mmCIF file of C-alpha atoms in Angstrom:
data_model
loop_
_atom_site.group_PDB
_atom_site.id
_atom_site.type_symbol
_atom_site.label_atom_id
_atom_site.label_comp_id
_atom_site.label_asym_id
_atom_site.label_seq_id
_atom_site.Cartn_x
_atom_site.Cartn_y
_atom_site.Cartn_z
ATOM 1 C CA UNK A 12 -58.290 -30.933 48.103
ATOM 2 C CA UNK A 13 -56.252 -31.922 45.047
ATOM 3 C CA UNK A 14 -55.701 -29.336 42.308
ATOM 4 C CA UNK A 15 -54.624 -30.706 38.934
ATOM 5 C CA UNK A 16 -53.633 -28.500 35.998
ATOM 6 C CA UNK A 17 -53.667 -30.739 32.933
ATOM 7 C CA UNK A 18 -52.182 -29.711 29.572
ATOM 8 C CA UNK A 19 -53.412 -26.121 29.555
ATOM 9 C CA UNK A 20 -53.133 -24.261 26.264
ATOM 10 C CA UNK A 21 -54.167 -20.653 25.676
ATOM 11 C CA UNK A 22 -53.668 -19.004 22.290
ATOM 12 C CA UNK A 23 -53.965 -15.288 21.565
ATOM 13 C CA UNK A 24 -53.951 -13.609 18.135
ATOM 14 C CA UNK A 25 -54.289 -16.993 16.436
ATOM 15 C CA UNK A 26 -50.701 -18.187 16.907
ATOM 16 C CA UNK A 27 -49.275 -16.808 20.181
ATOM 17 C CA UNK A 28 -49.309 -19.520 22.837
ATOM 18 C CA UNK A 29 -49.430 -17.712 26.161
ATOM 19 C CA UNK A 30 -49.810 -21.092 27.870
ATOM 20 C CA UNK A 31 -48.416 -24.110 26.059
ATOM 21 C CA UNK A 32 -49.276 -27.560 27.418
ATOM 22 C CA UNK A 33 -48.811 -26.624 31.071
ATOM 23 C CA UNK A 34 -49.334 -29.310 33.743
ATOM 24 C CA UNK A 35 -48.729 -29.410 37.492
ATOM 25 C CA UNK A 36 -50.578 -30.294 40.679
ATOM 26 C CA UNK A 37 -50.752 -29.410 44.372
ATOM 27 C CA UNK A 38 -52.996 -30.165 47.326
ATOM 28 C CA UNK A 39 -54.251 -29.025 50.735
ATOM 29 C CA UNK A 40 -51.505 -27.572 52.901
ATOM 30 C CA UNK A 41 -49.225 -26.849 49.939
ATOM 31 C CA UNK A 42 -48.031 -23.293 49.342
ATOM 32 C CA UNK A 43 -46.660 -23.351 45.802
ATOM 33 C CA UNK A 44 -44.603 -20.511 44.346
ATOM 34 C CA UNK A 45 -45.544 -19.864 40.704
ATOM 35 C CA UNK A 46 -42.453 -18.354 39.123
ATOM 36 C CA UNK A 47 -41.504 -17.084 35.685
ATOM 37 C CA UNK A 48 -40.262 -14.024 33.773
ATOM 38 C CA UNK A 49 -42.672 -11.316 32.647
ATOM 39 C CA UNK A 50 -44.908 -12.724 29.939
ATOM 40 C CA UNK A 51 -44.337 -16.337 30.993
ATOM 41 C CA UNK A 52 -48.075 -17.057 31.237
ATOM 42 C CA UNK A 53 -48.560 -16.966 35.005
ATOM 43 C CA UNK A 54 -51.524 -14.577 35.122
ATOM 44 C CA UNK A 55 -53.247 -16.279 32.181
ATOM 45 C CA UNK A 56 -52.910 -19.641 33.916
ATOM 46 C CA UNK A 57 -54.254 -18.236 37.169
ATOM 47 C CA UNK A 58 -57.232 -16.645 35.430
ATOM 48 C CA UNK A 59 -58.090 -19.973 33.817
ATOM 49 C CA UNK A 60 -57.822 -21.720 37.176
ATOM 50 C CA UNK A 61 -60.093 -19.084 38.735
ATOM 51 C CA UNK A 62 -62.754 -19.623 36.013
ATOM 52 C CA UNK A 63 -62.169 -16.112 34.636
ATOM 53 C CA UNK A 64 -60.819 -17.311 31.285
ATOM 54 C CA UNK A 65 -61.279 -20.385 29.102
ATOM 55 C CA UNK A 66 -58.356 -22.403 27.704
ATOM 56 C CA UNK A 67 -58.098 -23.555 24.116
ATOM 57 C CA UNK A 68 -57.107 -26.993 25.383
ATOM 58 C CA UNK A 69 -56.590 -28.770 28.699
ATOM 59 C CA UNK A 70 -58.463 -28.468 31.958
ATOM 60 C CA UNK A 71 -58.123 -27.775 35.676
ATOM 61 C CA UNK A 72 -59.811 -30.073 38.187
ATOM 62 C CA UNK A 73 -60.465 -29.556 41.896
ATOM 63 C CA UNK A 74 -60.979 -32.948 43.521
ATOM 64 C CA UNK A 75 -62.148 -34.098 40.094
ATOM 65 C CA UNK A 76 -64.457 -31.121 39.488
ATOM 66 C CA UNK A 77 -63.646 -29.481 36.144
ATOM 67 C CA UNK A 78 -63.462 -25.684 36.088
ATOM 68 C CA UNK A 79 -64.675 -25.887 32.464
ATOM 69 C CA UNK A 80 -67.574 -28.294 32.869
ATOM 70 C CA UNK A 81 -68.681 -27.092 36.315
ATOM 71 C CA UNK A 82 -67.506 -23.485 36.690
ATOM 72 C CA UNK A 83 -70.144 -22.567 39.293
ATOM 73 C CA UNK A 84 -69.224 -25.474 41.553
ATOM 74 C CA UNK A 85 -65.503 -24.858 41.021
ATOM 75 C CA UNK A 86 -65.893 -21.153 41.723
ATOM 76 C CA UNK A 87 -67.145 -21.894 45.238
ATOM 77 C CA UNK A 88 -63.932 -23.814 45.938
ATOM 78 C CA UNK A 89 -61.606 -21.048 44.750
ATOM 79 C CA UNK A 90 -60.520 -17.721 46.183
ATOM 80 C CA UNK A 91 -58.742 -15.502 43.648
ATOM 81 C CA UNK A 92 -56.616 -12.532 44.687
ATOM 82 C CA UNK A 93 -55.642 -10.420 41.643
ATOM 83 C CA UNK A 94 -52.742 -7.979 41.676
ATOM 84 C CA UNK A 95 -54.895 -4.901 42.282
ATOM 85 C CA UNK A 96 -58.076 -3.757 44.020
ATOM 86 C CA UNK A 97 -60.596 -1.246 42.651
ATOM 87 C CA UNK A 98 -60.747 2.056 44.524
ATOM 88 C CA UNK A 99 -64.262 3.212 45.321
ATOM 89 C CA UNK A 100 -65.145 6.398 47.166
ATOM 90 C CA UNK A 101 -68.683 5.223 47.935
ATOM 91 C CA UNK A 102 -67.971 1.722 49.272
ATOM 92 C CA UNK A 103 -66.581 0.823 52.686
ATOM 93 C CA UNK A 104 -64.497 -2.245 53.458
ATOM 94 C CA UNK A 105 -67.426 -3.808 55.296
ATOM 95 C CA UNK A 106 -69.861 -3.127 52.450
ATOM 96 C CA UNK A 107 -67.417 -4.478 49.882
ATOM 97 C CA UNK A 108 -66.882 -7.758 51.729
ATOM 98 C CA UNK A 109 -70.595 -8.053 52.521
ATOM 99 C CA UNK A 110 -71.387 -7.804 48.796
ATOM 100 C CA UNK A 111 -68.973 -10.601 47.887
ATOM 101 C CA UNK A 112 -70.130 -12.816 50.736
ATOM 102 C CA UNK A 113 -73.690 -12.584 49.387
ATOM 103 C CA UNK A 114 -72.458 -13.061 45.805
ATOM 104 C CA UNK A 115 -70.961 -16.378 46.916
ATOM 105 C CA UNK A 116 -74.319 -17.463 48.296
ATOM 106 C CA UNK A 117 -73.996 -16.701 51.992
ATOM 107 C CA UNK A 118 -77.235 -15.591 53.637
ATOM 108 C CA UNK A 119 -78.533 -14.332 56.983
ATOM 109 C CA UNK A 120 -76.237 -14.464 60.002
ATOM 110 C CA UNK A 121 -73.600 -16.358 57.993
ATOM 111 C CA UNK A 122 -72.810 -13.156 56.074
ATOM 112 C CA UNK A 123 -71.917 -11.076 59.112
ATOM 113 C CA UNK A 124 -70.045 -13.956 60.727
ATOM 114 C CA UNK A 125 -67.931 -14.570 57.640
ATOM 115 C CA UNK A 126 -67.180 -10.889 57.034
ATOM 116 C CA UNK A 127 -66.220 -10.317 60.671
ATOM 117 C CA UNK A 128 -64.023 -13.410 60.596
ATOM 118 C CA UNK A 129 -61.991 -12.425 57.533
ATOM 119 C CA UNK A 130 -61.710 -8.832 58.771
ATOM 120 C CA UNK A 131 -60.235 -10.085 62.029
ATOM 121 C CA UNK A 132 -57.872 -12.535 60.308
ATOM 122 C CA UNK A 133 -56.542 -9.898 57.887
ATOM 123 C CA UNK A 134 -56.351 -7.114 60.486
ATOM 124 C CA UNK A 135 -59.116 -5.013 58.928
ATOM 125 C CA UNK A 136 -61.486 -4.721 61.893
ATOM 126 C CA UNK A 137 -60.429 -1.140 62.669
ATOM 127 C CA UNK A 138 -60.724 -0.195 58.967
ATOM 128 C CA UNK A 139 -64.137 -1.714 58.262
ATOM 129 C CA UNK A 140 -65.871 1.673 57.931
ATOM 130 C CA UNK A 141 -63.260 3.273 55.675
ATOM 131 C CA UNK A 142 -63.899 3.635 51.969
ATOM 132 C CA UNK A 143 -61.659 1.679 49.629
ATOM 133 C CA UNK A 144 -60.068 4.758 48.082
ATOM 134 C CA UNK A 145 -58.937 5.924 51.553
ATOM 135 C CA UNK A 146 -56.786 2.829 52.132
ATOM 136 C CA UNK A 147 -53.054 2.399 51.694
ATOM 137 C CA UNK A 148 -51.697 -0.131 49.202
ATOM 138 C CA UNK A 149 -51.046 -2.583 52.028
ATOM 139 C CA UNK A 150 -54.573 -2.255 53.390
ATOM 140 C CA UNK A 151 -56.035 -2.699 49.906
ATOM 141 C CA UNK A 152 -54.105 -5.951 49.548
ATOM 142 C CA UNK A 153 -55.563 -7.082 52.861
ATOM 143 C CA UNK A 154 -59.056 -6.296 51.579
ATOM 144 C CA UNK A 155 -58.319 -8.226 48.399
ATOM 145 C CA UNK A 156 -57.200 -11.218 50.464
ATOM 146 C CA UNK A 157 -60.261 -10.935 52.707
ATOM 147 C CA UNK A 158 -62.513 -10.914 49.638
ATOM 148 C CA UNK A 159 -60.804 -14.076 48.344
ATOM 149 C CA UNK A 160 -61.358 -15.795 51.706
ATOM 150 C CA UNK A 161 -64.890 -14.604 52.537
ATOM 151 C CA UNK A 162 -66.537 -17.847 51.338
ATOM 152 C CA UNK A 163 -63.854 -20.044 52.982
ATOM 153 C CA UNK A 164 -62.502 -21.622 49.773
ATOM 154 C CA UNK A 165 -60.279 -24.692 49.818
ATOM 155 C CA UNK A 166 -58.021 -23.256 47.085
ATOM 156 C CA UNK A 167 -56.406 -19.824 47.112
ATOM 157 C CA UNK A 168 -54.827 -18.314 43.986
ATOM 158 C CA UNK A 169 -52.745 -15.168 44.562
ATOM 159 C CA UNK A 170 -51.332 -13.118 41.680
ATOM 160 C CA UNK A 171 -48.423 -10.887 42.797
ATOM 161 C CA UNK A 172 -49.937 -10.108 46.228
ATOM 162 C CA UNK A 173 -46.758 -8.389 47.485
ATOM 163 C CA UNK A 174 -46.475 -6.047 44.493
ATOM 164 C CA UNK A 175 -45.930 -2.463 45.664
ATOM 165 C CA UNK A 176 -45.973 -3.258 49.375
ATOM 166 C CA UNK A 177 -43.498 -1.804 51.849
ATOM 167 C CA UNK A 178 -41.220 -4.224 53.773
ATOM 168 C CA UNK A 179 -43.460 -4.410 56.833
ATOM 169 C CA UNK A 180 -46.577 -5.087 54.771
ATOM 170 C CA UNK A 181 -44.729 -7.823 52.841
ATOM 171 C CA UNK A 182 -43.692 -9.532 56.076
ATOM 172 C CA UNK A 183 -47.246 -9.345 57.444
ATOM 173 C CA UNK A 184 -48.671 -10.753 54.194
ATOM 174 C CA UNK A 185 -46.113 -13.551 54.263
ATOM 175 C CA UNK A 186 -47.202 -14.534 57.766
ATOM 176 C CA UNK A 187 -50.861 -14.580 56.693
ATOM 177 C CA UNK A 188 -50.025 -16.875 53.770
ATOM 178 C CA UNK A 189 -48.075 -19.222 56.034
ATOM 179 C CA UNK A 190 -51.026 -19.382 58.436
ATOM 180 C CA UNK A 191 -53.429 -20.181 55.611
ATOM 181 C CA UNK A 192 -51.203 -23.013 54.407
ATOM 182 C CA UNK A 193 -50.938 -24.398 57.935
ATOM 183 C CA UNK A 194 -54.735 -24.284 58.136
ATOM 184 C CA UNK A 195 -54.988 -26.561 55.098
ATOM 185 C CA UNK A 196 -55.571 -24.202 52.182
ATOM 186 C CA UNK A 197 -54.101 -25.276 48.831
ATOM 187 C CA UNK A 198 -52.275 -22.104 47.732
ATOM 188 C CA UNK A 199 -50.709 -21.028 44.442
ATOM 189 C CA UNK A 200 -48.872 -17.704 44.686
ATOM 190 C CA UNK A 201 -46.894 -15.779 42.087
ATOM 191 C CA UNK A 202 -44.288 -13.141 42.869
ATOM 192 C CA UNK A 203 -41.130 -11.593 41.486
ATOM 193 C CA UNK A 204 -39.672 -11.453 45.012
ATOM 194 C CA UNK A 205 -38.155 -14.916 44.918
ATOM 195 C CA UNK A 206 -36.464 -14.767 48.314
ATOM 196 C CA UNK A 207 -39.845 -14.213 49.954
ATOM 197 C CA UNK A 208 -41.449 -17.045 48.015
ATOM 198 C CA UNK A 209 -38.702 -19.370 49.168
ATOM 199 C CA UNK A 210 -39.435 -18.461 52.783
ATOM 200 C CA UNK A 211 -43.185 -19.091 52.641
ATOM 201 C CA UNK A 212 -43.575 -21.818 49.999
ATOM 202 C CA UNK A 213 -43.347 -25.584 50.339
ATOM 203 C CA UNK A 214 -42.562 -26.048 46.626
ATOM 204 C CA UNK A 215 -42.329 -24.104 43.379
ATOM 205 C CA UNK A 216 -43.314 -24.357 39.724
ATOM 206 C CA UNK A 217 -41.167 -22.430 37.231
ATOM 207 C CA UNK A 218 -42.531 -21.588 33.778
ATOM 208 C CA UNK A 219 -41.299 -19.694 30.746
ATOM 209 C CA UNK A 220 -43.020 -19.026 27.394
ATOM 210 C CA UNK A 221 -46.066 -20.833 28.714
ATOM 211 C CA UNK A 222 -44.222 -24.094 29.424
ATOM 212 C CA UNK A 223 -43.149 -25.656 32.678
ATOM 213 C CA UNK A 224 -39.402 -25.909 33.081
ATOM 214 C CA UNK A 225 -37.851 -29.035 34.504
ATOM 215 C CA UNK A 226 -37.009 -27.551 37.876
ATOM 216 C CA UNK A 227 -38.645 -27.610 41.260
ATOM 217 C CA UNK A 228 -37.274 -26.283 44.532
ATOM 218 C CA UNK A 229 -38.377 -27.253 48.005
ATOM 219 C CA UNK A 230 -38.457 -24.553 50.653
ATOM 220 C CA UNK A 231 -35.318 -24.192 52.743
ATOM 221 C CA UNK A 232 -35.280 -23.552 56.483
ATOM 222 C CA UNK A 233 -31.625 -22.476 56.492
ATOM 223 C CA UNK A 234 -29.420 -20.056 54.592
ATOM 224 C CA UNK A 235 -25.776 -18.988 54.376
ATOM 225 C CA UNK A 236 -24.526 -15.446 54.930
ATOM 226 C CA UNK A 237 -21.185 -14.099 53.738
ATOM 227 C CA UNK A 238 -19.256 -12.090 56.328
ATOM 228 C CA UNK A 239 -16.033 -10.136 56.352
ATOM 229 C CA UNK A 240 -14.485 -8.099 59.157
ATOM 230 C CA UNK A 241 -11.578 -5.700 59.517
ATOM 231 C CA UNK A 242 -8.229 -7.546 59.233
ATOM 232 C CA UNK A 243 -7.576 -7.292 62.976
ATOM 233 C CA UNK A 244 -10.787 -9.262 63.657
ATOM 234 C CA UNK A 245 -11.183 -11.313 60.515
ATOM 235 C CA UNK A 246 -8.215 -13.608 61.080
ATOM 236 C CA UNK A 247 -9.450 -14.915 64.444
ATOM 237 C CA UNK A 248 -13.201 -14.673 63.924
ATOM 238 C CA UNK A 249 -14.052 -18.380 63.642
ATOM 239 C CA UNK A 250 -14.329 -19.319 67.361
ATOM 240 C CA UNK A 251 -16.305 -16.131 68.058
ATOM 241 C CA UNK A 252 -18.681 -16.892 65.195
ATOM 242 C CA UNK A 253 -19.274 -20.447 66.375
ATOM 243 C CA UNK A 254 -20.180 -19.115 69.820
ATOM 244 C CA UNK A 255 -22.667 -16.595 68.403
ATOM 245 C CA UNK A 256 -26.369 -17.438 69.014
ATOM 246 C CA UNK A 257 -28.138 -18.385 65.809
ATOM 247 C CA UNK A 258 -25.009 -19.576 63.993
ATOM 248 C CA UNK A 259 -25.507 -23.212 62.975
ATOM 249 C CA UNK A 260 -22.155 -23.578 61.181
ATOM 250 C CA UNK A 261 -19.242 -21.434 60.027
ATOM 251 C CA UNK A 262 -16.443 -21.839 57.512
ATOM 252 C CA UNK A 263 -13.795 -19.749 55.789
ATOM 253 C CA UNK A 264 -14.592 -18.326 52.366
ATOM 254 C CA UNK A 265 -12.002 -16.374 50.394
ATOM 255 C CA UNK A 266 -10.983 -13.428 52.522
ATOM 256 C CA UNK A 267 -13.999 -13.779 54.824
ATOM 257 C CA UNK A 268 -16.443 -16.279 56.289
ATOM 258 C CA UNK A 269 -19.713 -18.068 55.584
ATOM 259 C CA UNK A 270 -22.138 -18.747 58.412
ATOM 260 C CA UNK A 271 -25.282 -20.864 58.315
ATOM 261 C CA UNK A 272 -28.367 -19.540 60.061
ATOM 262 C CA UNK A 273 -32.134 -19.923 59.890
ATOM 263 C CA UNK A 274 -33.718 -18.587 56.693
ATOM 264 C CA UNK A 275 -35.535 -15.257 56.637
ATOM 265 C CA UNK A 276 -35.021 -11.549 57.230
ATOM 266 C CA UNK A 277 -35.795 -11.887 60.936
ATOM 267 C CA UNK A 278 -33.038 -14.472 61.453
ATOM 268 C CA UNK A 279 -30.538 -12.340 59.524
ATOM 269 C CA UNK A 280 -31.418 -9.241 61.569
ATOM 270 C CA UNK A 281 -31.102 -11.211 64.815
ATOM 271 C CA UNK A 282 -27.690 -12.515 63.774
ATOM 272 C CA UNK A 283 -26.509 -9.004 62.943
ATOM 273 C CA UNK A 284 -27.617 -7.841 66.387
ATOM 274 C CA UNK A 285 -25.656 -10.630 68.100
ATOM 275 C CA UNK A 286 -22.550 -9.786 66.056
ATOM 276 C CA UNK A 287 -22.731 -6.128 67.014
ATOM 277 C CA UNK A 288 -23.219 -7.090 70.664
ATOM 278 C CA UNK A 289 -19.972 -9.080 70.461
ATOM 279 C CA UNK A 290 -18.290 -6.094 68.761
ATOM 280 C CA UNK A 291 -17.957 -8.192 65.616
ATOM 281 C CA UNK A 292 -18.902 -5.374 63.271
ATOM 282 C CA UNK A 293 -18.891 -6.760 59.704
ATOM 283 C CA UNK A 294 -17.764 -4.743 56.715
ATOM 284 C CA UNK A 295 -19.604 -7.300 54.549
ATOM 285 C CA UNK A 296 -22.926 -8.900 55.487
ATOM 286 C CA UNK A 297 -24.477 -10.542 52.432
ATOM 287 C CA UNK A 298 -27.056 -13.360 52.377
ATOM 288 C CA UNK A 299 -26.175 -15.772 49.612
ATOM 289 C CA UNK A 300 -28.445 -16.225 46.622
ATOM 290 C CA UNK A 301 -31.365 -18.431 47.616
ATOM 291 C CA UNK A 302 -31.900 -21.808 45.994
ATOM 292 C CA UNK A 303 -35.021 -20.627 44.192
ATOM 293 C CA UNK A 304 -33.264 -17.543 42.823
ATOM 294 C CA UNK A 305 -30.259 -19.639 41.846
ATOM 295 C CA UNK A 306 -32.326 -22.244 39.999
ATOM 296 C CA UNK A 307 -34.504 -19.555 38.375
ATOM 297 C CA UNK A 308 -31.480 -17.738 36.936
ATOM 298 C CA UNK A 309 -30.040 -20.987 35.590
ATOM 299 C CA UNK A 310 -33.141 -22.437 33.930
ATOM 300 C CA UNK A 311 -34.799 -19.306 32.484
ATOM 301 C CA UNK A 312 -33.644 -17.305 29.497
ATOM 302 C CA UNK A 313 -35.496 -14.102 30.403
ATOM 303 C CA UNK A 314 -37.148 -13.773 27.007
ATOM 304 C CA UNK A 315 -40.219 -11.559 27.118
ATOM 305 C CA UNK A 316 -43.253 -13.096 25.466
#
């Protein structure tokens, strides 16, 4: 599946260009971080891609199928996960997903099979009989993802899926997104948590004031962490650091050290555990600014549209 965004323009109030000639593309297996300041045009772009809004110019094609000329056909290829989920006291998770499965054209045994499948994948099986308003924020996001996947779309568009989630729920969502990408979904995901995007995404698209900025960052599998110890340890820490499991490289940095390790919170936590086990208790333990965060801060101005 190839997704091509070609010269999108969306104008509000006659002269405000929320999206201004935006173009980019991605394909099956790609997990693309869609990044920009508030008001950059991310949600508007995603709504156009999901056939929920119409551009003033440009188009989006899915393997050549235009979302403007063939919205019904395109809609079957797309799963859209907005940044919130309606709360309903009279609708259970199972009923909600059943409704959307049928709305996408599934019939007979295919409905139950699809609903059961997405409930299992998103960890909702034990919550299938709960009403939507009785769910936590994290569970609601899982329902929203399940709804987007119930018709097995080739393209998944996710607007701020980690918004408001606790750390555990964010990690679990990140693992689900990685699995979907590995299974061949073409994924576009927006978030303000840039460090998490860098961990799960294969590439990124940065926009501001509706335009794409000339910057793209590939995902990194490694990161550097700044360390500093008490003076009695700090001076002779290098050989001990190099012998520590998970440390790929180490070098001096100012009055402390920099060590390279695998990217991600889990790798950082594991490294901290190994340091404590060696009685190398740091007084500074600070992951360096990720490449995506670094590039984002350099290329954007932060102007609210």
